[in-house]
mmCIF file of C-alpha atoms in Angstrom:
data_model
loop_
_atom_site.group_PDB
_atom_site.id
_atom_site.type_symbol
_atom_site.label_atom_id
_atom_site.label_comp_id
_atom_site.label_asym_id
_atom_site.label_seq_id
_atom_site.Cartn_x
_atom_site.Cartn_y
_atom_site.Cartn_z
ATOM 1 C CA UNK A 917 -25.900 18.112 19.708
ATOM 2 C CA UNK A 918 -24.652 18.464 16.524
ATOM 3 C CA UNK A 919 -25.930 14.494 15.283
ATOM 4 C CA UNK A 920 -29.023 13.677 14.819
ATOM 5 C CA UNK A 921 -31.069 9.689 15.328
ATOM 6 C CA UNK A 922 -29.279 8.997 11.712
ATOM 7 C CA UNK A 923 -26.017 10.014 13.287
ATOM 8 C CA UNK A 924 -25.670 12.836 10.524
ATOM 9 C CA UNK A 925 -23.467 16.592 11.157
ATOM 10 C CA UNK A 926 -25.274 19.665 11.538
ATOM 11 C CA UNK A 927 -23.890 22.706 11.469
ATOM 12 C CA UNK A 928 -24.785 26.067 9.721
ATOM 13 C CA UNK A 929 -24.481 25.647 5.870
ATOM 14 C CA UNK A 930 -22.977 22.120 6.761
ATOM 15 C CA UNK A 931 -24.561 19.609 6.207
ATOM 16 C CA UNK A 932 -23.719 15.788 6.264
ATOM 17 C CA UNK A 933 -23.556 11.702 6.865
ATOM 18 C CA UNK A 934 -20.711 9.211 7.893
ATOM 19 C CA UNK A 935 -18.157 8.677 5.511
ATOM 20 C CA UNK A 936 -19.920 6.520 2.499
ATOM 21 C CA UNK A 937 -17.126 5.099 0.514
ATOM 22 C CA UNK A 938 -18.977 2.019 0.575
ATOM 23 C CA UNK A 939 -23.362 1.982 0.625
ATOM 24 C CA UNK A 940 -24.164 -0.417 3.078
ATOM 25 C CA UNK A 941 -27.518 -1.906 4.533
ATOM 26 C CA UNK A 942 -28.768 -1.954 8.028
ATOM 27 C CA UNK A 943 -26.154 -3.374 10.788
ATOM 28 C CA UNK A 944 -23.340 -3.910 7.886
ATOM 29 C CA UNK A 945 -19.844 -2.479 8.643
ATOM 30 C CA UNK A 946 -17.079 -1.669 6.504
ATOM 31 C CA UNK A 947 -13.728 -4.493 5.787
ATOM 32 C CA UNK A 948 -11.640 -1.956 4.315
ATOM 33 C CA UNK A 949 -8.058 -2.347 3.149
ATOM 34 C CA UNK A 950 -5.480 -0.086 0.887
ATOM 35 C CA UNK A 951 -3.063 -0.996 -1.648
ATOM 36 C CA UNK A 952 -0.187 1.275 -2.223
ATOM 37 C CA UNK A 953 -0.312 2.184 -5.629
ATOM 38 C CA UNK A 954 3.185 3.734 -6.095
ATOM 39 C CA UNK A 955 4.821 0.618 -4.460
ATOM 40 C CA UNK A 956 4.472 -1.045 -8.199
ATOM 41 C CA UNK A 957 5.920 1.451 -9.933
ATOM 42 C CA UNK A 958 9.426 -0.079 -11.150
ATOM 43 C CA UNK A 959 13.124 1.584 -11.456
ATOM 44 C CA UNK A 960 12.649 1.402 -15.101
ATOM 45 C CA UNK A 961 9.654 4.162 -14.576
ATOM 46 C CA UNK A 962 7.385 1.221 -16.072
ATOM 47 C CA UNK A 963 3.928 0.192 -13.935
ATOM 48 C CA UNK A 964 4.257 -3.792 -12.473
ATOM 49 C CA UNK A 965 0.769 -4.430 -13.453
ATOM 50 C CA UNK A 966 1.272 -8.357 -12.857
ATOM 51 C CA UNK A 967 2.563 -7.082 -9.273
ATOM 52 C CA UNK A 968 -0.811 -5.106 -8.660
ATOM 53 C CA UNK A 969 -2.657 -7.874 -9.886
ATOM 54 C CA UNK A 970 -1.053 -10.271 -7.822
ATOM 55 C CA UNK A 971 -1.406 -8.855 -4.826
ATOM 56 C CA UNK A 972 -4.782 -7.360 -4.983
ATOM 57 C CA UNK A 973 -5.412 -11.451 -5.401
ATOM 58 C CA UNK A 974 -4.131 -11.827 -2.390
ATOM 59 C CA UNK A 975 -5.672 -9.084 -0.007
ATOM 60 C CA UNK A 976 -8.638 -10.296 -1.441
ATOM 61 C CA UNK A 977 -8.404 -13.594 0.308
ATOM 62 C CA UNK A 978 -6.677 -11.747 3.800
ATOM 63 C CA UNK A 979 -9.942 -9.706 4.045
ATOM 64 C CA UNK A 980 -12.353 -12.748 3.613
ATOM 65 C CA UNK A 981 -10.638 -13.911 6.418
ATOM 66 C CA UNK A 982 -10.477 -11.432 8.788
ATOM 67 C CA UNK A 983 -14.519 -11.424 8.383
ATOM 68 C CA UNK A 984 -14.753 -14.677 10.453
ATOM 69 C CA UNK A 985 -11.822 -13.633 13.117
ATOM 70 C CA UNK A 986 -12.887 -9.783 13.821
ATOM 71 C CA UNK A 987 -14.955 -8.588 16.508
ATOM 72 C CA UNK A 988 -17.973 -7.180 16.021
ATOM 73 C CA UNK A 989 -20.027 -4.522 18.562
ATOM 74 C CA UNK A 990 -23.383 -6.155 18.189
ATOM 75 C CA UNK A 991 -24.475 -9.692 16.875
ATOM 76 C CA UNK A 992 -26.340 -7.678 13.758
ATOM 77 C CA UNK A 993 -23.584 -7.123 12.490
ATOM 78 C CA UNK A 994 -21.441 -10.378 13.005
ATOM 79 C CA UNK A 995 -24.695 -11.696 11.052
ATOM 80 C CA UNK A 996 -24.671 -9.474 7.954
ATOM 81 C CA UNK A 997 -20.777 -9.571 7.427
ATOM 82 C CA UNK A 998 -20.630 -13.362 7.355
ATOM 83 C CA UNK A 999 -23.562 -13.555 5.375
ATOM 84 C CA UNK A 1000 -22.593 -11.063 2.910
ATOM 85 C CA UNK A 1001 -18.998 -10.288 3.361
ATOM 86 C CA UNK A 1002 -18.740 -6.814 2.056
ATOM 87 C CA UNK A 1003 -14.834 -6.257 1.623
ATOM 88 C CA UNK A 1004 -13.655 -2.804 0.143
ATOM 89 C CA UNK A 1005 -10.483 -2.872 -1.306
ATOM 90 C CA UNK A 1006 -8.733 -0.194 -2.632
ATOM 91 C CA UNK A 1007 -6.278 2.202 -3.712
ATOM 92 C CA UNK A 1008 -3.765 4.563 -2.263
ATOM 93 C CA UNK A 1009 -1.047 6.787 -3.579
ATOM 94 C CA UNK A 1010 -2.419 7.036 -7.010
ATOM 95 C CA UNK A 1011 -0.911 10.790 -7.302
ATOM 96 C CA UNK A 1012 2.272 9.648 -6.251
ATOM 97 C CA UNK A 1013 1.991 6.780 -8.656
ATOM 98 C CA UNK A 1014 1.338 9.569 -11.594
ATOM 99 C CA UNK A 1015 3.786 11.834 -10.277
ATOM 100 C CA UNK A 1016 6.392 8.854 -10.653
ATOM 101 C CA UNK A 1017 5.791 7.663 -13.780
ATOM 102 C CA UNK A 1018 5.164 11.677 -15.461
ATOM 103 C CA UNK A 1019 1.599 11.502 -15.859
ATOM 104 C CA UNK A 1020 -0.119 14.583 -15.566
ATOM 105 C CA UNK A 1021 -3.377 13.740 -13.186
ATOM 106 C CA UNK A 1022 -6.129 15.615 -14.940
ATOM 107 C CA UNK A 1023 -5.113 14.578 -18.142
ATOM 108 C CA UNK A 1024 -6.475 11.808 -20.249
ATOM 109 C CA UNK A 1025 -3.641 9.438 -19.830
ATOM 110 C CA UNK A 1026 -4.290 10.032 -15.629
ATOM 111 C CA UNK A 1027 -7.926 9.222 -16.232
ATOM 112 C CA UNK A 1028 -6.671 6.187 -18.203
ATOM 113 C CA UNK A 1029 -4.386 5.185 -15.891
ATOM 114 C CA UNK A 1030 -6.208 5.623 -12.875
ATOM 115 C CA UNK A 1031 -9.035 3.276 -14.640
ATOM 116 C CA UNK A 1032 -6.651 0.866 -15.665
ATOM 117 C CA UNK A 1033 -5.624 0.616 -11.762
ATOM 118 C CA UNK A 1034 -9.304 0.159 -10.249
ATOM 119 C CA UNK A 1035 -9.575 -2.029 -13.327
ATOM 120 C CA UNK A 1036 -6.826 -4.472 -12.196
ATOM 121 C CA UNK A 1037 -7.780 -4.204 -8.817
ATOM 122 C CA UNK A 1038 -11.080 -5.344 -9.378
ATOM 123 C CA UNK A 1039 -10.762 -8.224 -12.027
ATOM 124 C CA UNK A 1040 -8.040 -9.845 -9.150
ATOM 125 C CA UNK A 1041 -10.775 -9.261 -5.982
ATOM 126 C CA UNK A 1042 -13.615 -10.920 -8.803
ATOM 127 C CA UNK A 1043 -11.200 -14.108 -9.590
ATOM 128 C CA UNK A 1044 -10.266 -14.938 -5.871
ATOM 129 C CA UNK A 1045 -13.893 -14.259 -4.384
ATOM 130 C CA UNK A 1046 -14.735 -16.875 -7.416
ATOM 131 C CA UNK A 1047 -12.173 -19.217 -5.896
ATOM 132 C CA UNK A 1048 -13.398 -18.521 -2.216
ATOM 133 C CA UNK A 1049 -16.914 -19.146 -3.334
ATOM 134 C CA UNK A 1050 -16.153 -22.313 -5.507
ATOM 135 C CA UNK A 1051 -13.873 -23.627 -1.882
ATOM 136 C CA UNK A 1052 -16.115 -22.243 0.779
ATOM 137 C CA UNK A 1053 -19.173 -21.242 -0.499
ATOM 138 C CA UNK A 1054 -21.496 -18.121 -2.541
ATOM 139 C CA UNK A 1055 -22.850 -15.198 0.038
ATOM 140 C CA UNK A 1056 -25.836 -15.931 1.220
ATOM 141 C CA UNK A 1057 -28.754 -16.545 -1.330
ATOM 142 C CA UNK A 1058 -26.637 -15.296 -4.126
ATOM 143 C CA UNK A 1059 -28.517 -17.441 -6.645
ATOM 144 C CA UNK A 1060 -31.436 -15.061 -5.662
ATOM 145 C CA UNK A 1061 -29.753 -12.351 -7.679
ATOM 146 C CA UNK A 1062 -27.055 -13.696 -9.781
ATOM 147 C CA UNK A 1063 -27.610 -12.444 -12.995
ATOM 148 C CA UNK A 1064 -28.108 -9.339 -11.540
ATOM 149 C CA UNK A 1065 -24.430 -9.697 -9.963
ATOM 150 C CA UNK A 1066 -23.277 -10.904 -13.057
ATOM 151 C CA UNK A 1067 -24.453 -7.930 -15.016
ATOM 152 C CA UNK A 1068 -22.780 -5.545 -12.851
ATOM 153 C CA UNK A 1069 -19.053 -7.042 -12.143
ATOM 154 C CA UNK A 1070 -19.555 -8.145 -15.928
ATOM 155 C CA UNK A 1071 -19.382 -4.071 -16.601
ATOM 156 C CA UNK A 1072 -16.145 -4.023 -14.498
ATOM 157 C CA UNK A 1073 -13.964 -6.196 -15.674
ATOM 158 C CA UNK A 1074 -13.618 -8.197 -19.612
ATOM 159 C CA UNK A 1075 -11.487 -10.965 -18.078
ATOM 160 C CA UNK A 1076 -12.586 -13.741 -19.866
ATOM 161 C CA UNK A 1077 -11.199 -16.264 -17.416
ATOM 162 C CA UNK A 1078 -12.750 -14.216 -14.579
ATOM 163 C CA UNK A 1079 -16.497 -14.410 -16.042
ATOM 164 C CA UNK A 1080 -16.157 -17.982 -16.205
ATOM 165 C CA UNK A 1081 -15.117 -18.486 -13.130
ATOM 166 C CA UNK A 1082 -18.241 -15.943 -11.502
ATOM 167 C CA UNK A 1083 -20.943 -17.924 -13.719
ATOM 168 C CA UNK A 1084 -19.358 -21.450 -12.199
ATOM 169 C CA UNK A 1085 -18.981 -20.726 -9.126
ATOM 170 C CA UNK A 1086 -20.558 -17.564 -7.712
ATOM 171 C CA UNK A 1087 -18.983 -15.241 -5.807
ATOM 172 C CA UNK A 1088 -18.171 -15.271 -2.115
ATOM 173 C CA UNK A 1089 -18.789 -11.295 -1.235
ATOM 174 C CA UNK A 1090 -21.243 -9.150 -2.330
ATOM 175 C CA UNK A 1091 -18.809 -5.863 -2.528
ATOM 176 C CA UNK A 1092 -15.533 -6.162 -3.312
ATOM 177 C CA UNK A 1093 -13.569 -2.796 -4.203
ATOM 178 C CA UNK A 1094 -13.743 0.778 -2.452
ATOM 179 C CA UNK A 1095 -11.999 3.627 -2.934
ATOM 180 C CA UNK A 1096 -11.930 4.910 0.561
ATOM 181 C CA UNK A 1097 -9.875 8.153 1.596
ATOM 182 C CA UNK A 1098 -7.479 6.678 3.427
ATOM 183 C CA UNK A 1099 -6.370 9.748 5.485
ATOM 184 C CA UNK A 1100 -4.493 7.887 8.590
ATOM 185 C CA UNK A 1101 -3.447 4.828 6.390
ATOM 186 C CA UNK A 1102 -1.673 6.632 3.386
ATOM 187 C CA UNK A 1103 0.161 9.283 6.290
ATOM 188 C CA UNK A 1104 1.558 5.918 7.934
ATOM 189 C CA UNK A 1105 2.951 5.078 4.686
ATOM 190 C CA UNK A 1106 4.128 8.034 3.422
ATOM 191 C CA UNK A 1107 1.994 8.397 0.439
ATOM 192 C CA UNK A 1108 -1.060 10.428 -1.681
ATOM 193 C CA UNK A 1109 -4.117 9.947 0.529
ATOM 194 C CA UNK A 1110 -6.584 7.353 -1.883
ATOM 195 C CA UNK A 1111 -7.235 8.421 -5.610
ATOM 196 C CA UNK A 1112 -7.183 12.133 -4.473
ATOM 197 C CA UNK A 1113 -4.598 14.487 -5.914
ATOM 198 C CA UNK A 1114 -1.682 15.467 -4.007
ATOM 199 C CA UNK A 1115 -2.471 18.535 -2.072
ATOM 200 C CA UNK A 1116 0.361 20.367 -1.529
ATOM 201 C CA UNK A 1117 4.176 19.817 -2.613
ATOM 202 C CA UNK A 1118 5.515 21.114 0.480
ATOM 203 C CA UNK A 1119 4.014 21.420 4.166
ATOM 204 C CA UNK A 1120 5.053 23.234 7.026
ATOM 205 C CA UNK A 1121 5.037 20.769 10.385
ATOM 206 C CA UNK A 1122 4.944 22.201 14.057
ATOM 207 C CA UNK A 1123 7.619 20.015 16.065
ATOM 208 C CA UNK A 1124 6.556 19.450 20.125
ATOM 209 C CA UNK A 1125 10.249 21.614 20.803
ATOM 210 C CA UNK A 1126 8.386 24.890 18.991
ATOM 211 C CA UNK A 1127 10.244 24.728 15.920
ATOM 212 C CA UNK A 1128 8.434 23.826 12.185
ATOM 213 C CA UNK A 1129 10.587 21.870 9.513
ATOM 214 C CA UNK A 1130 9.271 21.142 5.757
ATOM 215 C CA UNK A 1131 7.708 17.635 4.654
ATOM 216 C CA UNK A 1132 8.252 17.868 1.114
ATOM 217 C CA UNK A 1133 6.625 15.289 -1.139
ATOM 218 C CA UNK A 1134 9.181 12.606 -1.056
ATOM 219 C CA UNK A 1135 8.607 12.198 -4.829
ATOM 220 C CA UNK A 1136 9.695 15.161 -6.009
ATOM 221 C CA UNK A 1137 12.272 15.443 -3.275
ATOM 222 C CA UNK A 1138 13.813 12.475 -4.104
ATOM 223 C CA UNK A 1139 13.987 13.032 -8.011
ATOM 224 C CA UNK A 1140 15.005 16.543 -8.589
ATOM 225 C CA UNK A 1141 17.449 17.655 -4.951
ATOM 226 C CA UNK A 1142 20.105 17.275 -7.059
ATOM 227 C CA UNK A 1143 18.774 19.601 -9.184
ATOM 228 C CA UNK A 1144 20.631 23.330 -9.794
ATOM 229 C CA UNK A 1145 16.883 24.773 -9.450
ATOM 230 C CA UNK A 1146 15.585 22.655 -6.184
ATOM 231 C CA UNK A 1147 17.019 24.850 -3.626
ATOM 232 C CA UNK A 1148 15.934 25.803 0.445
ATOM 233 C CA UNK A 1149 14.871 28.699 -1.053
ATOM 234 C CA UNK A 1150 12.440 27.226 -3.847
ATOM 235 C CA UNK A 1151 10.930 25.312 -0.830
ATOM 236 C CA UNK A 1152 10.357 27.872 1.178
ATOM 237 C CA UNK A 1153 8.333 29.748 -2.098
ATOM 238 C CA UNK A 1154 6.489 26.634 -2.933
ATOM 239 C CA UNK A 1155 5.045 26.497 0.812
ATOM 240 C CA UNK A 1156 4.228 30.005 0.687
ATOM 241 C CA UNK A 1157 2.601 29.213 -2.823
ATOM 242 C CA UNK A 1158 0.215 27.204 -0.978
ATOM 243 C CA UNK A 1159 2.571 23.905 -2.100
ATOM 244 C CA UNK A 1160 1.611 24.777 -5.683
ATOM 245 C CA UNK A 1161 4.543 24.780 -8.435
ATOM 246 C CA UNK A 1162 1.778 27.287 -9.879
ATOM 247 C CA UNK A 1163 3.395 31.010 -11.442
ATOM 248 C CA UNK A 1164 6.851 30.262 -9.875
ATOM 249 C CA UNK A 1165 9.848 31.096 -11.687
ATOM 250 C CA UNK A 1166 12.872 29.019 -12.224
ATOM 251 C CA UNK A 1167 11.268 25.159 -12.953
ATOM 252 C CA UNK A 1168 11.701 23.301 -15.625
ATOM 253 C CA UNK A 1169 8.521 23.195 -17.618
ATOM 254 C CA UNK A 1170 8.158 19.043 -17.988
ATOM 255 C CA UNK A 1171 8.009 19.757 -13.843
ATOM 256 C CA UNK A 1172 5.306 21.881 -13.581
ATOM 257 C CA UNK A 1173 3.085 20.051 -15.438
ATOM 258 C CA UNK A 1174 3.207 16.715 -14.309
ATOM 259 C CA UNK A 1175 3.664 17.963 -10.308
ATOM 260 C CA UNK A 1176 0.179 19.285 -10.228
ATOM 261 C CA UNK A 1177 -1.777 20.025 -6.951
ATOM 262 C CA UNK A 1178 -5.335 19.507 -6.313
ATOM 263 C CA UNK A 1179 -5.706 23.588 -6.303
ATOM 264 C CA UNK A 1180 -4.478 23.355 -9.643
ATOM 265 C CA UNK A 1181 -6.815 21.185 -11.242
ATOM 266 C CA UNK A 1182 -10.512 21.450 -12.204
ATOM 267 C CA UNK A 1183 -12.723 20.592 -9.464
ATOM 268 C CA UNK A 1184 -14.545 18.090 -11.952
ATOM 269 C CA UNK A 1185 -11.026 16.238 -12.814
ATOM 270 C CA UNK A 1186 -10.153 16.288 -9.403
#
């Protein structure tokens, strides 16, 4: 077998655990949920950061709940998520987001922005788990380690309104945001898998009949067809380019540098 007691992969020059978006004790499991970044990006090409906020608020709240209604495979676990109520919430289509808005990923106002959304994202999960824990109650013996708790989410978030609220009341999970690679869950809604960059502009897909058609990123599809340059035939190159805009001929400069591809990027800004 390829897994071992600790249930890690083995293979030659491979070598590695379960996915660990999220560092977990003993008999703890994972309450992950996304947020579709790109949804908030308005007409006006401006960012609805009361919309992210307000909604992050929310799914906070949804995934508290689904802690007491889920099933669990073993009571161990049941146990440790309603004691502790680790909840991951996170981001998806960041790179769309970027690409939307013309913000280049590896660039300084990407790193910005991208910390501006796990920013809002995490002051909203830290003011409802507040509320939960002020209306239902603190995980279990938070007091035990609370200004160690408040010392950390402190470093996360200078809401004023939010601290407050944590040093009143406590806080009802002990984790609250994730980013998580959403693989699956961003392909079912059509978006950039977590905060990863887009990987290729243009795909080739192999249809059950035999034939292959092109998924283009719907972004760029959807701003520039009715472009002279975005032709079938600029498709076609940018597939065989590996779905990089990268040494091709013909696209408007402003294009190429904000419709970047992880290939195109340093692996440490990636």
């Amino acid at each position: 077998s390829v897994f071992d007691e600790s249930h890690t992969f083995r293979l030659p020059h491979i070598f590695t655990g379960n996915c660990g978006e999220q560092p977990l004790t003993g008999y703890s499991c994972c309450n992950l949920s996304a947020i579709n970044v790109h949804k908030f990006v308005k007409e006006d090409g401006e960012m609805n950061w009361d919309g992210l906020y307000e909604t992050s608020y929310e799914v906070m709240e949804l995934m508290d709940n689904i802690i007491d209604n889920m099933e669990f495979p073993e009571e161990r676990f049941k146990e440790n998520a309603q004691k502790y109520r680790h909840v991951g919430i996170g981001p998806m289509g960041l790179a769309d987001a970027m690409f939307a808005l013309d913000i280049k990923y590896d660039s300084l106002k990407g790193k910005q922005f991208a910390g501006k959304v796990m920013e809002t994202i995490t002051t909203a999960c830290l003011h409802k788990s507040a509320e939960l824990a002020r209306d239902k109650g603190k995980f279990f013996e938070y007091d035990q380690i609370k200004d160690d708790v408040e010392e950390i989410v402190f470093s996360y978030t200078d809401n004023e309104e939010v601290r407050d609220l944590i040093k009143t009341h406590g806080l009802r999970n002990i984790q609250h945001t994730t980013c998580a690679p959403t693989g699956t869950t961003a392909l079912s809604c059509d978006t950039s898998y977590g905060i990863e960059p887009c990987f290729g502009l243009v795909f080739q897909k192999n249809l059950i009949s035999g034939d292959t058609m092109f998924m283009v990123n719907p972004i760029f599809k959807d701003r520039f067809e009715d472009e002279d340059w975005y032709t079938d035939d600029l498709i076609n190159k940018i597939f065989k380019n590996g779905g990089t805009l990268k040494g091709l001929r013909g696209i408007p400069k402003e294009v190429r540098e904000v419709f970047v591809t992880a290939h195109d990027i340093k692996p440490k800004d990636r």
